[in-house]
Short mmCIF file of C-alpha atoms in Angstrom, two decimals:
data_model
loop_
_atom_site.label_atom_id
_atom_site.label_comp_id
_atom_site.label_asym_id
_atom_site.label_seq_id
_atom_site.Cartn_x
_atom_site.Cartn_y
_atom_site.Cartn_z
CA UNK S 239 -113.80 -104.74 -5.45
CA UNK S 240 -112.23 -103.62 -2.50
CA UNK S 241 -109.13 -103.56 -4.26
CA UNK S 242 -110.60 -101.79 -7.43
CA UNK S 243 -111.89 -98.99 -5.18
CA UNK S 244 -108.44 -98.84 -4.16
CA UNK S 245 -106.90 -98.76 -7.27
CA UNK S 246 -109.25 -96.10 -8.09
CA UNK S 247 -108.49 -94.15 -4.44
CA UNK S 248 -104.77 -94.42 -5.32
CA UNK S 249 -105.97 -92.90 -9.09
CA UNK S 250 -108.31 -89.98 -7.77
CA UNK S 251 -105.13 -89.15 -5.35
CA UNK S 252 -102.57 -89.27 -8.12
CA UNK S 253 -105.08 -87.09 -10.35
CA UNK S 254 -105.14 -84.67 -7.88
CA UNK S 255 -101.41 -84.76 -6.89
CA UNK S 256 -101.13 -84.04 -10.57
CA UNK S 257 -103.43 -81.28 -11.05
CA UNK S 258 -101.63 -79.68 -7.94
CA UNK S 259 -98.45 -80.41 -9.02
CA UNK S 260 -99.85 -78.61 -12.54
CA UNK S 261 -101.33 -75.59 -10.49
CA UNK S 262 -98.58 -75.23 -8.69
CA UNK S 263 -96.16 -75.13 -12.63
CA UNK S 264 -98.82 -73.16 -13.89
CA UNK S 265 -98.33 -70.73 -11.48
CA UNK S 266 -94.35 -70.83 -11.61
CA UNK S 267 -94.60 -70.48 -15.05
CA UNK S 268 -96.89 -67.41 -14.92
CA UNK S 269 -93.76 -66.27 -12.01
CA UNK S 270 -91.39 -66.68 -15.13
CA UNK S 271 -91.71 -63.62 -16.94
CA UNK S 272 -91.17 -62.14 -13.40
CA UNK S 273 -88.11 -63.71 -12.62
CA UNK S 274 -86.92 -63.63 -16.45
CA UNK S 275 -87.35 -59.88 -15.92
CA UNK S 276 -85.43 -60.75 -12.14
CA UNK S 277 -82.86 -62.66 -14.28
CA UNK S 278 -82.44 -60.02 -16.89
CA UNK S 279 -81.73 -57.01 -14.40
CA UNK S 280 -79.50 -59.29 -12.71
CA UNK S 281 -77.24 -59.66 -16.12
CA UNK S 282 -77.49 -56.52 -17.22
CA UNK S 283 -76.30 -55.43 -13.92
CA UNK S 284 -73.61 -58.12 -14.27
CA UNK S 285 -72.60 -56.50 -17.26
CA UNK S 286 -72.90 -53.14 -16.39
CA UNK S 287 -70.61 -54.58 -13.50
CA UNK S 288 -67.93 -55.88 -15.53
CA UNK S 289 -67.50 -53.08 -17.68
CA UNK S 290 -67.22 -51.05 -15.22
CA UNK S 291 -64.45 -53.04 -13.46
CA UNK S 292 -63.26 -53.84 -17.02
CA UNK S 293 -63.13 -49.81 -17.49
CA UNK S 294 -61.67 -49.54 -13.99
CA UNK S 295 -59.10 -52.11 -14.29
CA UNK S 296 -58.22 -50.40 -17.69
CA UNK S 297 -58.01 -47.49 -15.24
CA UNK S 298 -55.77 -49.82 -12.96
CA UNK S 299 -53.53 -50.88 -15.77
CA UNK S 300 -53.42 -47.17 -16.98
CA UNK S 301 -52.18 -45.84 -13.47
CA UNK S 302 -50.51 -49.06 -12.74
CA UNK S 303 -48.20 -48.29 -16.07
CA UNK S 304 -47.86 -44.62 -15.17
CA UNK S 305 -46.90 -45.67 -12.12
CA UNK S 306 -43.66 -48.09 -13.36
CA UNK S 307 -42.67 -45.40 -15.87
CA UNK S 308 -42.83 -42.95 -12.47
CA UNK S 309 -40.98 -45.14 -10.93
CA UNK S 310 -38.22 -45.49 -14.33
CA UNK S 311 -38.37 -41.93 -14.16
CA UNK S 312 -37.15 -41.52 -10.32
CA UNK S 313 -34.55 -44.39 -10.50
CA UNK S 314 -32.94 -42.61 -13.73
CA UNK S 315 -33.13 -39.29 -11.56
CA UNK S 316 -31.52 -41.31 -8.58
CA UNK S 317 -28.45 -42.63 -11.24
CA UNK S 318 -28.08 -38.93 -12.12
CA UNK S 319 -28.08 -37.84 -8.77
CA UNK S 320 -25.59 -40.47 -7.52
CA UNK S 321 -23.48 -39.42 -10.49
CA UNK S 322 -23.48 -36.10 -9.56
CA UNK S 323 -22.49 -36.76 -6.17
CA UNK S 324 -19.69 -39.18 -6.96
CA UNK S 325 -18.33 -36.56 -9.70
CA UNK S 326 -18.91 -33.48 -6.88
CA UNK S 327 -17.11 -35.83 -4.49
CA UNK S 328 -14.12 -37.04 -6.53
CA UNK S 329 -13.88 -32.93 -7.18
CA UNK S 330 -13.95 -32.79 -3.76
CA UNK S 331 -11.99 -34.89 -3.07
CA UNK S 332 -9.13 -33.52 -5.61
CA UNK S 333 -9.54 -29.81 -4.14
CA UNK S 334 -8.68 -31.25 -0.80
CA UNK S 335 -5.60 -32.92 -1.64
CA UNK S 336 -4.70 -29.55 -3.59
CA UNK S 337 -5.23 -27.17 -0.52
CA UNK S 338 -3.68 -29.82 1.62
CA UNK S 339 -0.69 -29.55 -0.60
CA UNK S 340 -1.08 -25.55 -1.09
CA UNK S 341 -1.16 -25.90 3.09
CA UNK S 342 2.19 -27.24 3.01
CA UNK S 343 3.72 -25.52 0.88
CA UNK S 344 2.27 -22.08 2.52
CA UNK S 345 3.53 -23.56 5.95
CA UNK S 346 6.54 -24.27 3.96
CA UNK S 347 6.63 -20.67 3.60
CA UNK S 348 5.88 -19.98 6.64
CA UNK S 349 8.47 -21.53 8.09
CA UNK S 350 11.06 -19.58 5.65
CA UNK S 351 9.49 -16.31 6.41
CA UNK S 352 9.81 -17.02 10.41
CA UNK S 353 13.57 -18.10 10.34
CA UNK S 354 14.14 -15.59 8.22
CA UNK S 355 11.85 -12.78 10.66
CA UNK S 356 13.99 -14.05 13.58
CA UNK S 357 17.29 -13.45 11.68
CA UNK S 358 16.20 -10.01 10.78
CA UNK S 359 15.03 -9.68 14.51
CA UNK S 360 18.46 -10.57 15.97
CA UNK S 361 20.14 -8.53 13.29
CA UNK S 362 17.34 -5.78 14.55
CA UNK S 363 18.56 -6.25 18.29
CA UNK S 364 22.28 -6.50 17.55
CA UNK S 365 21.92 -3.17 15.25
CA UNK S 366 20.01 -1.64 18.08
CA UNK S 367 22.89 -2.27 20.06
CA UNK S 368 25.48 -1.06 17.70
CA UNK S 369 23.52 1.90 17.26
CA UNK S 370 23.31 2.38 21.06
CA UNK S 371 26.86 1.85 21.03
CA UNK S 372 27.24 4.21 18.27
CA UNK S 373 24.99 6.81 19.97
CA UNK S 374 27.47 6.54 22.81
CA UNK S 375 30.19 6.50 21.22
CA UNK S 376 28.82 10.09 19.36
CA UNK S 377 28.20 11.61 22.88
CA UNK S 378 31.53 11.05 23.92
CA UNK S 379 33.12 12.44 20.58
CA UNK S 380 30.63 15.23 20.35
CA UNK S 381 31.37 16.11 24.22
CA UNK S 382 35.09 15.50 23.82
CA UNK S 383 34.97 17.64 20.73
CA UNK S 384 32.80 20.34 22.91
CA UNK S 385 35.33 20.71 25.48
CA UNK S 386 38.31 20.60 23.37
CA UNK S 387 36.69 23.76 21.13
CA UNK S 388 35.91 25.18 24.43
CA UNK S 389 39.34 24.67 25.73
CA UNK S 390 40.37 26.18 21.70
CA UNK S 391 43.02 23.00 21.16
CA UNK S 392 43.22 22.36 17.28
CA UNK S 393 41.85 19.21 17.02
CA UNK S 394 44.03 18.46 13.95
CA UNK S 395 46.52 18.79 16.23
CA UNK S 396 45.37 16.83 18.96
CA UNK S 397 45.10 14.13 16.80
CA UNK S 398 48.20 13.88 15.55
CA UNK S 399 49.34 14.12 19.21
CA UNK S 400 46.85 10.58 19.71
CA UNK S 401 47.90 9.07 16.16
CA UNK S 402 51.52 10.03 15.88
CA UNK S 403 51.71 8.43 12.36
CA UNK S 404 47.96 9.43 11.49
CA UNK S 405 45.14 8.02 11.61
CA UNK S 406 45.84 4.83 10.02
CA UNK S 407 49.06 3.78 12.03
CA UNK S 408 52.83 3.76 10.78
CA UNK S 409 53.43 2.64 7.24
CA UNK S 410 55.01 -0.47 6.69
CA UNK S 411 57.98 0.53 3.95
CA UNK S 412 58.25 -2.72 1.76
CA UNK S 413 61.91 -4.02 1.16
CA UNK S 414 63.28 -4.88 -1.71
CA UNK S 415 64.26 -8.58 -2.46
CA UNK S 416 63.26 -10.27 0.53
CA UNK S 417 59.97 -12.02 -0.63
CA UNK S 418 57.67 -13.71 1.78
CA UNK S 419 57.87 -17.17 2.73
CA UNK S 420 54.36 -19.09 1.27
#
């Protein structure tokens, strides 16, 4: 018997494993509408979750876009601008080699107008001196001419007396048939 009371021993304990182990998934199960309402929250706040990073990676792809057509938009400004500065530079460019040429031709010029500034400068000083001369030349006639009226000479006569044959020397008589030499 021994080993019937045993068997039974090993029975009662399995019975009452079993009842635990049913108290135990009775009370779990009575924890499930707990946790289903646990579980429930916990998807709707997944989904509330994902739409909103659904939404804000709409958002993303929204500003992400505007972004690249920015981004279009300031390249195509850049082209234009670089155009612009190569066309304002080849203009540039083109004016300078025109004044550099307008440059040489006004030193050119320049050079013209000074040669010819120091001819008329010499022809200045050498007329100044001619007219210095001629001023002294004057002062003698006019006090030569002073004293002879003083002195009353005719000064026809005195200058026939200077220039016998007048004042523009003897006059060559030409002869007839002798022809000059060549």
């Amino acid at each position: 018997m021994s080993s019937r009371n045993e068997e039974v021993l090993k029975l009662k304990n399995k019975i009452i494993e079993c009842q635990q182990e049913a108290l135990r998934l009775l009370q779990e199960k009575q924890g499930w509408p707990a946790k289903s309402n646990l579980m429930q929250q916990t998807k709707e706040r997944a989904v509330a979750d994902l739409t909103r990073q659904s939404t804000e990676t709409s958002e993303f792809d929204k500003e992400l876009i505007d972004l690249y057509k920015a981004l279009k938009r300031e390249e195509k400004s850049e082209t234009n601008l670089k155009d612009i500065f190569d066309e304002t530079q080849a203009s540039h460019e083109e004016h300078r080699k025109a004044m550099e040429k307008k440059v040489i031709e006004v030193e050119c010029t320049l050079d013209t107008v000074d040669k010819r500034l120091s001819a008329m400068l010499e022809n200045r000083v050498e007329m100044g001196k001619r007219l210095e001369n001629l001023n002294v030349f004057y002062e003698a006639v006019y006090s030569t001419l002073k004293s002879k009226k003083s002195n009353s000479v005719s000064l026809v006569k005195e200058a026939q007396r200077d220039h016998p044959d007048g004042q523009n020397g003897p006059k060559m008589r030409k002869r007839r048939g002798s022809k000059k030499s060549q």
